[in-house]
Amino acid sequence: MSHSELESAAVRLEQDVLEHYQTIRFAPIPEGTDYKDHQKNIDDELCTRQKNITH
């Protein structure tokens, strides 16, 4: 990755981490869903986004 690509990826990663925190902290847990399952779904979504940024 070039320097400019790394800079843009870093900004996107920072935004994703902030959104991830806000989602875990403030998003209501869907009815019938266990907290750990809900958090795992959110974590999986963040990991997928990060993989898309770096590839």
Tab-separated table of N, CA and C in Angstrom:
chain	number	residue	atom	x	y	z
A	1	MET	N	0.835	-1.182	0.000
A	1	MET	CA	0.000	0.000	0.000
A	1	MET	C	0.878	1.243	0.000
A	2	SER	N	0.429	2.222	-0.729
A	2	SER	CA	1.157	3.487	-0.744
A	2	SER	C	0.816	4.289	0.514
A	3	HIS	N	1.582	5.329	0.728
A	3	HIS	CA	1.371	6.184	1.894
A	3	HIS	C	-0.027	6.799	1.877
A	4	SER	N	-0.464	7.291	0.733
A	4	SER	CA	-1.791	7.921	0.659
A	4	SER	C	-2.905	6.894	0.883
A	5	GLU	N	-2.695	5.659	0.410
A	5	GLU	CA	-3.687	4.601	0.650
A	5	GLU	C	-3.767	4.264	2.138
A	6	LEU	N	-2.614	4.245	2.795
A	6	LEU	CA	-2.602	3.983	4.233
A	6	LEU	C	-3.298	5.094	5.004
A	7	GLU	N	-3.076	6.339	4.591
A	7	GLU	CA	-3.734	7.457	5.263
A	7	GLU	C	-5.247	7.364	5.146
A	8	SER	N	-5.746	7.062	3.963
A	8	SER	CA	-7.198	6.974	3.788
A	8	SER	C	-7.756	5.756	4.518
A	9	ALA	N	-6.998	4.661	4.553
A	9	ALA	CA	-7.448	3.472	5.284
A	9	ALA	C	-7.496	3.753	6.786
A	10	ALA	N	-6.528	4.523	7.286
A	10	ALA	CA	-6.498	4.849	8.712
A	10	ALA	C	-7.706	5.687	9.105
A	11	VAL	N	-8.064	6.639	8.272
A	11	VAL	CA	-9.232	7.480	8.547
A	11	VAL	C	-10.491	6.625	8.556
A	12	ARG	N	-10.613	5.752	7.583
A	12	ARG	CA	-11.794	4.883	7.499
A	12	ARG	C	-11.855	3.937	8.695
A	13	LEU	N	-10.708	3.400	9.093
A	13	LEU	CA	-10.658	2.509	10.248
A	13	LEU	C	-11.105	3.242	11.511
A	14	GLU	N	-10.626	4.474	11.679
A	14	GLU	CA	-11.024	5.269	12.841
A	14	GLU	C	-12.539	5.475	12.858
A	15	GLN	N	-13.121	5.780	11.710
A	15	GLN	CA	-14.569	5.965	11.623
A	15	GLN	C	-15.305	4.668	11.941
A	16	ASP	N	-14.797	3.553	11.432
A	16	ASP	CA	-15.429	2.258	11.680
A	16	ASP	C	-15.384	1.885	13.162
A	17	VAL	N	-14.255	2.140	13.811
A	17	VAL	CA	-14.124	1.814	15.230
A	17	VAL	C	-15.074	2.672	16.060
A	18	LEU	N	-15.189	3.948	15.738
A	18	LEU	CA	-16.119	4.821	16.446
A	18	LEU	C	-17.557	4.348	16.249
A	19	GLU	N	-17.913	4.026	15.018
A	19	GLU	CA	-19.261	3.529	14.735
A	19	GLU	C	-19.507	2.205	15.462
A	20	HIS	N	-18.493	1.351	15.502
A	20	HIS	CA	-18.589	0.064	16.197
A	20	HIS	C	-18.884	0.289	17.682
A	21	TYR	N	-18.143	1.187	18.309
A	21	TYR	CA	-18.358	1.497	19.725
A	21	TYR	C	-19.771	2.026	19.946
A	22	GLN	N	-20.196	2.964	19.109
A	22	GLN	CA	-21.530	3.540	19.266
A	22	GLN	C	-22.613	2.484	19.092
A	23	THR	N	-22.407	1.566	18.164
A	23	THR	CA	-23.390	0.509	17.929
A	23	THR	C	-23.480	-0.410	19.135
A	24	ILE	N	-22.334	-0.832	19.654
A	24	ILE	CA	-22.335	-1.722	20.822
A	24	ILE	C	-22.922	-1.012	22.038
A	25	ARG	N	-22.575	0.240	22.202
A	25	ARG	CA	-22.983	0.981	23.400
A	25	ARG	C	-24.452	1.378	23.369
A	26	PHE	N	-24.967	1.786	22.217
A	26	PHE	CA	-26.276	2.425	22.184
A	26	PHE	C	-27.354	1.691	21.385
A	27	ALA	N	-26.978	0.767	20.525
A	27	ALA	CA	-27.983	0.092	19.697
A	27	ALA	C	-28.789	-0.888	20.549
A	28	PRO	N	-30.099	-0.891	20.368
A	28	PRO	CA	-30.908	-1.854	21.113
A	28	PRO	C	-30.647	-3.274	20.602
A	29	ILE	N	-30.687	-4.207	21.508
A	29	ILE	CA	-30.504	-5.612	21.135
A	29	ILE	C	-31.830	-6.113	20.577
A	30	PRO	N	-31.812	-6.699	19.383
A	30	PRO	CA	-33.061	-7.203	18.801
A	30	PRO	C	-33.722	-8.227	19.730
A	31	GLU	N	-35.023	-8.157	19.795
A	31	GLU	CA	-35.771	-9.063	20.656
A	31	GLU	C	-35.504	-10.512	20.252
A	32	GLY	N	-35.300	-11.352	21.239
A	32	GLY	CA	-35.037	-12.759	20.976
A	32	GLY	C	-33.586	-13.067	20.663
A	33	THR	N	-32.716	-12.049	20.763
A	33	THR	CA	-31.295	-12.233	20.475
A	33	THR	C	-30.504	-12.106	21.768
A	34	ASP	N	-29.612	-13.039	21.990
A	34	ASP	CA	-28.729	-13.000	23.145
A	34	ASP	C	-27.709	-11.871	22.953
A	35	TYR	N	-27.301	-11.225	24.050
A	35	TYR	CA	-26.352	-10.115	23.965
A	35	TYR	C	-25.053	-10.542	23.274
A	36	LYS	N	-24.536	-11.713	23.641
A	36	LYS	CA	-23.269	-12.166	23.044
A	36	LYS	C	-23.414	-12.405	21.545
A	37	ASP	N	-24.547	-12.959	21.124
A	37	ASP	CA	-24.786	-13.166	19.690
A	37	ASP	C	-24.886	-11.832	18.960
A	38	HIS	N	-25.569	-10.883	19.588
A	38	HIS	CA	-25.718	-9.548	19.002
A	38	HIS	C	-24.343	-8.891	18.846
A	39	GLN	N	-23.532	-8.961	19.892
A	39	GLN	CA	-22.199	-8.357	19.839
A	39	GLN	C	-21.325	-9.066	18.803
A	40	LYS	N	-21.435	-10.390	18.692
A	40	LYS	CA	-20.653	-11.130	17.703
A	40	LYS	C	-21.022	-10.690	16.290
A	41	ASN	N	-22.308	-10.480	16.029
A	41	ASN	CA	-22.737	-10.010	14.711
A	41	ASN	C	-22.132	-8.646	14.397
A	42	ILE	N	-22.122	-7.767	15.382
A	42	ILE	CA	-21.542	-6.436	15.196
A	42	ILE	C	-20.036	-6.550	14.948
A	43	ASP	N	-19.356	-7.394	15.726
A	43	ASP	CA	-17.911	-7.598	15.551
A	43	ASP	C	-17.595	-8.158	14.167
A	44	ASP	N	-18.395	-9.135	13.727
A	44	ASP	CA	-18.186	-9.726	12.404
A	44	ASP	C	-18.341	-8.685	11.302
A	45	GLU	N	-19.321	-7.803	11.460
A	45	GLU	CA	-19.536	-6.750	10.464
A	45	GLU	C	-18.334	-5.813	10.401
A	46	LEU	N	-17.784	-5.453	11.560
A	46	LEU	CA	-16.605	-4.583	11.591
A	46	LEU	C	-15.415	-5.270	10.925
A	47	CYS	N	-15.200	-6.539	11.212
A	47	CYS	CA	-14.083	-7.277	10.603
A	47	CYS	C	-14.223	-7.337	9.088
A	48	THR	N	-15.443	-7.538	8.614
A	48	THR	CA	-15.686	-7.579	7.172
A	48	THR	C	-15.352	-6.237	6.540
A	49	ARG	N	-15.752	-5.147	7.181
A	49	ARG	CA	-15.438	-3.813	6.655
A	49	ARG	C	-13.938	-3.594	6.597
A	50	GLN	N	-13.229	-3.990	7.657
A	50	GLN	CA	-11.784	-3.792	7.695
A	50	GLN	C	-11.095	-4.582	6.593
A	51	LYS	N	-11.551	-5.792	6.338
A	51	LYS	CA	-10.956	-6.597	5.267
A	51	LYS	C	-11.184	-5.943	3.914
A	52	ASN	N	-12.354	-5.346	3.723
A	52	ASN	CA	-12.651	-4.677	2.454
A	52	ASN	C	-11.779	-3.442	2.258
A	53	ILE	N	-11.428	-2.766	3.336
A	53	ILE	CA	-10.590	-1.568	3.236
A	53	ILE	C	-9.169	-1.944	2.827
A	54	THR	N	-8.646	-3.009	3.408
A	54	THR	CA	-7.241	-3.349	3.187
A	54	THR	C	-7.007	-4.184	1.941
A	55	HIS	N	-8.055	-4.647	1.290
A	55	HIS	CA	-7.865	-5.461	0.078
A	55	HIS	C	-8.242	-4.717	-1.154
